[in-house]
């Protein structure tokens, strides 16, 4: 027990250190940071145009009022920021192809941890997380959702589940490099799947909803937290939303172990 | 057991070949003939604790692949390895805290930050106490003379300065085993010398076991009591560098100074003319023919002075490389 606690403290300490160094690196080149923020703001404007159309037209998306849609779009933008934040995950394909995992492999601790939490991209994450949070809070207020511990707790629970899914899905997509080497098609496909979340899943036909929930559970990333506070999750969805992140993390871990065995350090 | 034990170590890599042109590209879409490259073949050796061993071999001989297996970066196709009693590719935390892998062409430093930030990260990763960190860093910085560069962004350092910082980062946790893959590659001779001196000091003070690959013979000559030569994945020699010259070269170089000018053409019948100027020449001859050639030289020309040298070490090693082919 004591050993586990010590190990946990080590992981937290090293992760914070990685975070600090990533931030310090970013601050060395403020113009790079600013340009990264600008690029993300430009992408975000496109996403916000959809929201503007919904709000100005007073359009309902399924059973969702325009105010509710704000929460979903906010969560989607927030989670896009989290996806961008995991620079270590997104760098995997290039590092594997170049054989850049070598020195990291010789460091104490889990290689998966050292790689995936080794670099954070604050420039791309910051605008998304900030605007996403503002939209969530704004949508929450407009929907008059009570600010209670249980409401906030359940929202954060499914938001955390979404973060775990973002990490796991991103990792699994990146790990395909061990089998296919060039990931251009996979990355494009993953980005396209991700963008299915830029509106609440209620927008889609039933068959798409089923696929996005059970087969490729991408909808769980951004829909469940909003649906939970709006009381729109049925018991199966409640359990499914808790179970899938655990399963996805397990699958990503298994895939990591299998992939690393195929690592050839740019020799093969 | 402390030290390194390698038994029947092999590593294969799979690859595909493609002929030039579109036709073969189309053909490859449907069928690719898998080829196997045997990077390391049945390698066995032992390195005692505290020994510095040089690993020589031409490009593609399997040196780096072997070092990567010893450091746990690559899994072997077959064979056994123990480094200080640990199997490297099991990647146990206790093992990782005991060794360091330094590769001249790989970096662990954060390029946009001063090296001291990367050192602090390694302090956290290796759980080095404040006192030990201060003491070790102080020693290493002094040995390398890099105090003034500690606060400079890594990207702004010269290659030599950067390599010294890489070395410090790798040794902060005072490893007992150090695997060095071309640590002096691309460095000028002063920086190469600094690194060599440093490694000697580190070995003397810490009794660390070291395995070093390098293309610079000087690295091996100055650092290693023992040299292993690998060629095409096979170990073709294990002994001292001097012995390589004795055993694998049956050629001698005669360095002659003339009392009066001699034409180059007049020398070709005596052996291979390695260098020529009107008043002096170097002729390579077979070991067994040395006495006879000297006799003929004195008979044919007015010789002022003559010296006999072994053939250059590089040539002996090149012969060894050919043996492994």
XYZ file of C-alpha atoms in Angstrom:
593
model
C 0.000 0.000 0.000
C 2.806 2.340 1.001
C 4.698 1.393 -2.163
C 1.656 2.131 -4.330
C 1.189 5.503 -2.666
C 4.828 6.335 -3.238
C 4.470 5.334 -6.896
C 1.344 7.449 -7.285
C 3.130 10.436 -5.776
C 5.995 9.876 -8.236
C 3.605 9.878 -11.209
C 1.868 13.047 -10.028
C 5.184 14.801 -9.369
C 6.664 13.849 -12.745
C 3.441 14.757 -14.594
C 3.469 18.195 -12.956
C 7.122 18.557 -13.917
C 6.289 17.659 -17.540
C 3.474 20.202 -17.466
C 5.761 22.921 -16.114
C 8.454 22.240 -18.728
C 5.869 22.222 -21.525
C 4.573 25.579 -20.323
C 8.092 26.975 -19.939
C 8.944 25.806 -23.483
C 5.856 27.547 -24.789
C 6.738 30.753 -22.975
C 10.184 30.846 -24.606
C 8.456 31.570 -27.910
C 5.429 33.795 -27.216
C 4.850 34.436 -30.919
C 4.530 30.700 -31.572
C 2.070 30.532 -28.712
C 0.093 33.450 -30.117
C 0.009 31.982 -33.624
C -1.139 28.619 -32.219
C -3.934 30.378 -30.333
C -4.930 32.303 -33.491
C -5.114 29.144 -35.605
C -7.293 27.451 -33.014
C -9.509 30.542 -32.730
C -9.986 30.480 -36.498
C -11.087 26.819 -36.388
C -13.298 27.597 -33.448
C -15.050 30.414 -35.273
C -16.254 27.845 -37.800
C -17.638 25.683 -34.984
C -19.279 28.701 -33.391
C -20.986 29.617 -36.670
C -23.039 26.400 -36.394
C -24.033 27.418 -32.899
C -24.927 30.913 -34.050
C -27.219 29.484 -36.730
C -28.962 27.267 -34.163
C -29.372 30.134 -31.705
C -30.491 32.778 -34.199
C -32.959 30.431 -35.879
C -34.195 29.172 -32.507
C -33.773 25.646 -33.926
C -34.362 22.625 -31.726
C -32.008 19.683 -32.148
C -34.183 16.690 -31.368
C -35.483 17.408 -27.887
C -32.713 19.919 -27.220
C -33.491 23.626 -27.021
C -30.920 26.056 -28.457
C -29.773 26.869 -24.899
C -29.110 23.201 -24.242
C -27.157 22.956 -27.489
C -24.754 25.576 -26.095
C -23.699 23.113 -23.368
C -23.012 20.385 -25.947
C -21.049 22.634 -28.288
C -19.155 23.981 -25.258
C -18.288 20.456 -24.127
C -17.204 19.559 -27.663
C -14.904 22.593 -27.879
C -13.579 21.951 -24.364
C -12.799 18.327 -25.213
C -11.126 19.340 -28.479
C -8.801 21.399 -26.285
C -8.080 18.331 -24.148
C -7.316 16.336 -27.307
C -4.897 19.050 -28.417
C -3.380 19.198 -24.924
C -2.125 15.602 -25.167
C 0.880 16.528 -27.297
C 2.658 13.371 -26.155
C -0.146 11.216 -27.577
C -0.368 13.132 -30.827
C 3.434 12.978 -31.301
C 3.589 9.169 -31.087
C 3.408 8.369 -34.829
C 6.312 10.641 -35.739
C 8.406 9.528 -32.800
C 7.874 5.844 -33.555
C 8.794 6.258 -37.218
C 11.929 8.255 -36.327
C 12.900 5.892 -33.497
C 12.653 8.655 -30.925
C 11.310 6.503 -28.105
C 14.746 4.997 -27.436
C 15.967 7.220 -24.631
C 12.553 7.442 -23.017
C 12.428 3.648 -22.839
C 15.476 3.638 -20.611
C 13.892 5.919 -18.004
C 12.333 4.498 -14.842
C 8.542 4.405 -14.772
C 5.861 3.469 -17.252
C 6.886 4.276 -20.816
C 3.247 4.926 -21.708
C 3.081 7.537 -18.964
C 6.410 9.135 -19.872
C 5.455 9.370 -23.529
C 1.805 10.346 -23.326
C 2.181 12.832 -20.472
C 5.628 13.950 -21.550
C 4.514 16.888 -23.654
C 1.485 19.125 -23.332
C 0.462 21.553 -26.051
C -0.918 24.512 -24.149
C -1.080 26.842 -27.149
C -3.616 24.685 -28.982
C -5.454 23.614 -25.842
C -5.853 26.966 -24.133
C -8.360 28.716 -26.453
C -10.517 25.596 -26.776
C -10.624 24.868 -23.053
C -11.281 28.530 -22.205
C -14.061 29.087 -24.776
C -15.526 25.621 -24.074
C -15.715 26.384 -20.350
C -17.368 29.777 -21.000
C -19.974 28.158 -23.270
C -20.698 25.389 -20.751
C -21.219 27.926 -17.965
C -23.309 30.168 -20.262
C -25.462 27.286 -21.475
C -25.878 25.997 -17.933
C -27.194 29.383 -16.765
C -29.506 29.852 -19.739
C -30.957 26.399 -19.161
C -31.413 27.319 -15.476
C -29.826 24.059 -14.348
C -29.534 24.191 -10.547
C -25.984 24.712 -9.343
C -25.927 21.868 -6.860
C -23.120 19.527 -5.831
C -24.948 16.591 -7.418
C -25.422 18.377 -10.757
C -21.861 19.653 -10.875
C -20.575 16.278 -9.645
C -22.374 14.275 -12.292
C -21.306 16.710 -15.011
C -17.662 16.513 -13.911
C -17.889 12.711 -13.633
C -18.943 12.331 -17.271
C -16.569 15.101 -18.335
C -13.743 13.114 -16.705
C -15.036 10.001 -18.475
C -14.900 11.988 -21.711
C -11.302 12.988 -20.988
C -10.393 9.329 -20.409
C -12.061 8.468 -23.721
C -10.304 11.329 -25.505
C -6.975 10.024 -24.224
C -7.767 6.375 -24.998
C -9.206 6.935 -28.486
C -6.406 9.331 -29.392
C -3.848 6.845 -28.128
C -5.379 3.903 -29.996
C -5.500 5.905 -33.220
C -1.850 6.974 -32.774
C -0.722 3.442 -31.896
C -1.867 2.131 -35.259
C 1.494 3.459 -36.465
C 3.043 0.234 -35.178
C 1.028 -1.683 -37.758
C 0.509 0.679 -40.681
C 3.430 3.184 -40.478
C 1.633 5.966 -42.369
C -1.324 7.341 -40.467
C -2.625 10.069 -42.772
C -5.850 8.228 -43.572
C -6.402 7.143 -39.967
C -5.859 10.685 -38.669
C -8.298 12.133 -41.169
C -10.880 9.474 -40.333
C -10.436 10.040 -36.609
C -10.807 13.820 -37.018
C -13.966 13.261 -39.088
C -15.430 10.963 -36.411
C -14.506 13.496 -33.764
C -16.404 16.222 -35.614
C -19.600 14.195 -35.350
C -19.678 15.649 -31.845
C -19.917 19.266 -32.928
C -23.696 18.988 -32.460
C -25.649 16.918 -29.919
C -26.032 13.283 -31.001
C -29.803 13.772 -31.099
C -29.250 15.458 -34.454
C -28.396 12.133 -36.095
C -30.601 9.266 -37.267
C -31.104 6.355 -34.902
C -28.648 4.056 -36.673
C -25.827 6.628 -36.438
C -26.662 7.170 -32.768
C -26.408 3.431 -32.133
C -23.108 3.145 -33.973
C -21.668 6.219 -32.222
C -22.784 4.904 -28.846
C -22.080 1.196 -28.981
C -19.848 0.332 -31.938
C -17.484 3.311 -32.049
C -18.544 5.104 -28.865
C -17.361 8.541 -29.948
C -20.621 10.206 -28.814
C -19.800 9.364 -25.209
C -16.899 11.814 -25.305
C -18.958 14.999 -25.354
C -22.656 14.114 -25.091
C -22.905 12.268 -21.805
C -21.995 15.092 -19.420
C -24.611 17.431 -20.942
C -27.238 14.704 -21.159
C -26.560 13.734 -17.530
C -27.247 17.215 -16.100
C -30.292 17.587 -18.331
C -31.656 14.275 -17.047
C -31.647 12.732 -20.516
C -29.590 9.593 -19.792
C -31.481 6.325 -19.391
C -30.138 3.686 -16.932
C -28.348 1.750 -19.699
C -26.634 4.915 -20.892
C -25.675 5.843 -17.316
C -23.886 2.521 -16.837
C -22.508 2.452 -20.381
C -21.037 5.926 -19.901
C -19.094 4.750 -16.844
C -18.058 1.377 -18.266
C -16.788 2.363 -21.702
C -13.986 4.713 -20.555
C -12.562 1.927 -18.377
C -12.768 -0.559 -21.247
C -11.258 1.931 -23.695
C -8.378 2.640 -21.335
C -7.785 -1.089 -20.951
C -7.844 -1.576 -24.722
C -5.445 1.322 -25.230
C -3.106 -0.171 -22.626
C -3.242 -3.593 -24.294
C -2.631 -2.026 -27.678
C 0.275 -0.021 -26.259
C 1.935 -3.172 -24.930
C 1.449 -4.996 -28.223
C 2.678 -1.990 -30.213
C 5.797 -1.439 -28.148
C 6.813 -5.049 -28.776
C 6.842 -4.172 -32.478
C 9.003 -1.092 -31.940
C 12.093 -1.354 -34.107
C 13.728 1.970 -33.266
C 13.625 2.993 -36.934
C 15.568 -0.133 -37.892
C 12.903 -2.344 -39.345
C 26.112 -10.893 -11.164
C 27.353 -7.381 -11.912
C 28.499 -6.721 -15.444
C 27.093 -7.848 -18.779
C 26.475 -11.411 -19.958
C 25.295 -12.046 -23.521
C 24.512 -15.538 -24.810
C 23.590 -16.429 -28.390
C 21.948 -13.072 -28.987
C 20.277 -12.615 -32.368
C 18.023 -10.001 -33.872
C 16.337 -10.101 -37.252
C 14.507 -7.322 -39.056
C 11.901 -7.938 -41.730
C 11.769 -5.775 -44.821
C 10.473 -5.749 -48.383
C 12.361 -5.132 -51.581
C 11.005 -3.213 -54.526
C 12.453 -3.026 -57.999
C 12.567 0.378 -59.682
C 9.515 1.476 -61.617
C 5.733 1.466 -61.610
C 5.360 -2.193 -62.592
C 6.983 -3.406 -59.394
C 4.971 -0.885 -57.338
C 1.757 -2.383 -58.725
C 3.096 -5.892 -58.187
C 3.947 -5.010 -54.577
C 0.330 -4.030 -53.988
C -0.636 -7.681 -54.329
C 2.427 -9.529 -53.170
C 5.497 -8.491 -51.249
C 8.337 -10.925 -50.817
C 9.343 -10.630 -47.192
C 13.084 -10.474 -46.645
C 14.898 -10.992 -43.383
C 18.005 -9.079 -42.409
C 20.038 -10.757 -39.676
C 21.309 -7.652 -37.885
C 22.903 -9.619 -35.033
C 23.790 -13.299 -35.268
C 24.374 -15.535 -32.297
C 26.452 -13.056 -30.361
C 28.023 -14.159 -27.050
C 30.364 -12.274 -24.721
C 30.848 -11.217 -21.134
C 31.933 -7.883 -19.709
C 33.145 -7.731 -16.134
C 32.117 -5.032 -13.687
C 34.193 -1.878 -14.147
C 35.531 -2.890 -17.568
C 35.484 -0.462 -20.509
C 34.970 -2.376 -23.729
C 35.031 -0.954 -27.225
C 32.656 -2.185 -29.866
C 33.967 -1.698 -33.384
C 32.368 -2.448 -36.695
C 31.449 -0.922 -40.032
C 28.062 0.716 -40.647
C 25.265 -1.835 -40.435
C 27.437 -4.353 -38.566
C 24.951 -4.672 -35.694
C 26.672 -2.554 -33.019
C 23.768 -0.208 -32.384
C 21.231 -3.040 -32.529
C 23.241 -4.913 -29.884
C 23.471 -1.845 -27.645
C 19.732 -1.262 -28.042
C 19.034 -4.826 -26.927
C 21.369 -4.410 -23.946
C 19.518 -1.274 -22.951
C 16.081 -2.862 -23.352
C 15.026 -0.679 -26.281
C 14.712 -3.670 -28.611
C 13.550 -7.197 -27.964
C 15.881 -9.852 -29.360
C 14.738 -12.493 -31.822
C 16.524 -15.061 -29.659
C 19.193 -15.308 -27.001
C 19.785 -14.173 -23.454
C 21.166 -11.006 -21.902
C 21.796 -10.061 -18.303
C 22.941 -6.584 -17.366
C 23.819 -6.378 -13.690
C 21.587 -9.407 -13.187
C 18.566 -7.944 -15.003
C 17.008 -8.892 -18.329
C 16.994 -5.486 -20.095
C 13.792 -5.848 -22.141
C 11.782 -6.619 -18.989
C 12.440 -2.910 -18.305
C 12.307 -3.124 -14.529
C 12.485 0.163 -12.690
C 15.415 -1.043 -10.523
C 17.357 -1.905 -13.681
C 16.647 1.417 -15.339
C 17.986 3.238 -12.300
C 21.317 1.413 -12.637
C 22.230 2.117 -16.212
C 22.418 4.869 -18.777
C 22.168 4.826 -22.538
C 23.936 7.632 -24.354
C 23.494 7.901 -28.106
C 25.351 10.563 -30.036
C 22.443 11.104 -32.387
C 19.598 11.067 -29.868
C 18.681 13.758 -27.411
C 16.830 13.704 -24.122
C 17.175 17.425 -23.493
C 14.318 19.904 -23.883
C 15.616 21.886 -26.802
C 13.849 25.172 -26.067
C 14.990 25.286 -22.439
C 18.375 25.457 -20.733
C 19.844 22.023 -19.969
C 19.501 22.640 -16.250
C 15.702 22.291 -16.641
C 16.132 18.840 -18.188
C 18.515 17.912 -15.371
C 15.859 18.897 -12.830
C 13.361 16.680 -14.668
C 15.753 13.739 -14.451
C 16.142 14.477 -10.752
C 12.385 13.932 -10.380
C 12.306 10.871 -12.641
C 15.245 9.140 -10.951
C 14.198 10.349 -7.478
C 17.609 11.815 -6.775
C 17.852 13.523 -3.378
C 18.602 17.257 -3.269
C 22.012 16.672 -1.730
C 23.071 14.005 -4.227
C 21.734 16.074 -7.133
C 23.684 19.159 -6.102
C 26.835 17.160 -5.498
C 26.694 15.080 -8.715
C 25.690 18.013 -10.898
C 28.485 20.100 -9.409
C 31.036 17.364 -10.103
C 29.864 16.700 -13.650
C 29.656 20.383 -14.545
C 33.171 20.923 -13.231
C 34.571 17.887 -15.056
C 33.119 19.116 -18.336
C 33.693 22.804 -17.663
C 30.207 23.793 -18.751
C 29.161 26.078 -15.893
C 28.680 29.056 -18.237
C 26.349 27.105 -20.553
C 23.976 25.750 -17.920
C 21.489 28.572 -18.352
C 21.672 28.737 -22.153
C 18.868 27.254 -24.267
C 19.950 23.840 -25.555
C 19.152 24.822 -29.151
C 21.731 27.623 -28.903
C 24.572 25.341 -27.773
C 27.230 23.976 -30.117
C 27.175 20.242 -30.886
C 30.029 19.613 -28.456
C 28.442 21.609 -25.640
C 25.144 19.877 -26.248
C 26.769 16.437 -26.118
C 28.384 17.289 -22.808
C 24.961 18.281 -21.476
C 23.502 15.006 -22.797
C 26.213 13.153 -20.942
C 25.495 15.020 -17.700
C 21.767 14.305 -18.047
C 22.524 10.610 -18.546
C 24.870 10.330 -15.584
C 23.076 12.377 -12.927
C 21.749 9.217 -11.291
C 25.274 7.732 -11.174
C 24.660 4.657 -13.313
C 26.711 1.511 -12.765
C 26.489 0.479 -16.407
C 26.839 2.932 -19.296
C 26.078 1.998 -22.881
C 27.493 4.570 -25.267
C 26.587 4.580 -28.933
C 28.852 6.916 -30.910
C 29.096 9.500 -28.114
C 31.697 11.574 -29.973
C 30.106 11.546 -33.423
C 30.375 14.880 -35.203
C 32.479 16.496 -32.475
C 35.750 18.329 -33.035
C 38.877 16.714 -31.594
C 38.937 18.931 -28.482
C 35.363 18.012 -27.610
C 36.111 14.338 -28.390
C 39.070 14.495 -26.070
C 36.976 16.104 -23.322
C 34.393 13.346 -23.542
C 37.074 10.646 -23.469
C 38.810 12.185 -20.457
C 35.511 12.509 -18.716
C 34.571 8.881 -19.324
C 37.943 7.736 -18.032
C 37.487 9.807 -14.869
C 33.956 8.558 -14.389
C 35.051 4.950 -14.757
C 37.954 5.480 -12.338
C 35.821 7.202 -9.712
C 32.676 5.096 -9.965
C 33.873 1.703 -11.210
C 31.179 1.804 -13.891
C 30.995 -0.847 -16.589
C 31.049 0.713 -20.067
C 30.402 -0.557 -23.547
C 31.264 1.957 -26.227
C 30.725 1.989 -29.960
C 32.592 4.487 -32.068
C 33.860 5.012 -35.569
C 36.823 6.901 -34.131
C 39.617 4.480 -33.335
C 41.082 7.065 -31.013
C 38.064 6.663 -28.706
C 38.642 2.944 -28.470
C 42.437 3.215 -28.246
C 42.345 5.675 -25.373
C 39.437 4.294 -23.396
C 39.161 0.570 -23.818
C 41.328 -2.174 -22.451
C 39.407 -4.599 -24.606
C 37.885 -4.380 -28.069
C 35.209 -6.456 -29.703
C 34.850 -6.304 -33.454
C 31.515 -7.111 -35.024
C 30.930 -7.535 -38.721
C 27.678 -8.495 -40.459
C 26.208 -9.349 -37.077
C 29.033 -11.729 -36.119
C 31.624 -11.244 -33.423
C 34.888 -11.581 -35.317
C 37.373 -10.488 -32.676
C 37.563 -10.074 -28.919
C 40.872 -8.888 -27.444
C 43.185 -5.888 -27.350
C 43.630 -3.421 -30.189
C 47.378 -4.123 -30.321
C 46.706 -7.790 -30.920
C 44.471 -6.958 -33.854
C 47.468 -5.413 -35.532
C 49.725 -8.356 -34.719
C 47.349 -11.095 -35.610
C 45.429 -9.658 -38.503
C 48.077 -7.799 -40.424
C 50.849 -9.582 -42.252
C 51.876 -6.364 -43.960
C 54.701 -4.002 -43.019
C 55.479 -0.483 -44.177
C 59.091 0.365 -45.065
C 59.789 4.093 -44.684
C 62.915 4.930 -46.679
C 64.962 8.114 -47.058
C 67.308 8.220 -50.078
C 70.673 9.909 -50.372
C 69.838 10.865 -53.955
C 66.469 11.164 -55.757
C 64.730 7.919 -56.793
C 61.955 7.646 -59.398
C 58.641 6.126 -58.323
C 58.619 3.730 -61.273
C 61.826 2.156 -60.014
C 60.075 1.077 -56.794
C 56.952 -0.665 -58.045
C 58.636 -4.040 -58.418
C 59.462 -4.028 -54.682
C 55.936 -3.738 -53.246
C 52.968 -1.371 -53.035
C 54.168 2.227 -53.054
C 52.011 3.920 -50.410
C 53.652 7.342 -50.713
C 56.438 8.830 -52.779
C 58.568 11.951 -52.924
C 61.924 12.178 -54.765
C 63.910 11.838 -51.533
C 61.690 9.431 -49.602
C 59.038 6.738 -50.015
C 56.827 4.316 -48.091
C 56.477 0.819 -49.509
C 54.087 -1.820 -48.183
C 55.431 -5.352 -48.337
C 54.494 -8.754 -47.072
C 55.766 -9.631 -43.583
C 57.836 -12.515 -44.911
C 59.420 -10.396 -47.619
C 60.760 -7.602 -45.387
C 64.362 -8.826 -45.142
C 64.633 -9.638 -48.825
C 63.142 -6.261 -49.856
C 65.557 -4.352 -47.631
C 68.388 -6.313 -49.195
C 67.225 -5.359 -52.682
C 66.759 -1.714 -51.693
C 70.335 -1.439 -50.501
C 71.535 -3.179 -53.632
C 69.514 -0.968 -56.009
C 69.680 2.516 -54.395
C 71.674 4.687 -52.064
C 69.601 4.361 -48.881
C 70.107 6.989 -46.177
C 67.710 5.660 -43.570
C 65.080 2.958 -43.289
C 62.340 2.238 -40.762
C 59.815 -0.617 -40.442
C 56.269 0.038 -39.214
C 53.224 -2.146 -38.827
C 50.461 -1.553 -41.342
C 47.923 1.046 -40.074
C 45.448 -0.270 -37.505
C 42.556 0.758 -39.722
C 43.739 -1.666 -42.389
C 43.955 -4.529 -39.904
C 40.452 -3.759 -38.744
C 39.233 -3.530 -42.321
C 40.571 -7.051 -42.890
C 38.650 -8.174 -39.835
C 35.482 -6.604 -41.214
C 35.977 -8.520 -44.433
C 36.331 -11.756 -42.478
C 32.850 -11.333 -41.072
C 31.321 -10.860 -44.501
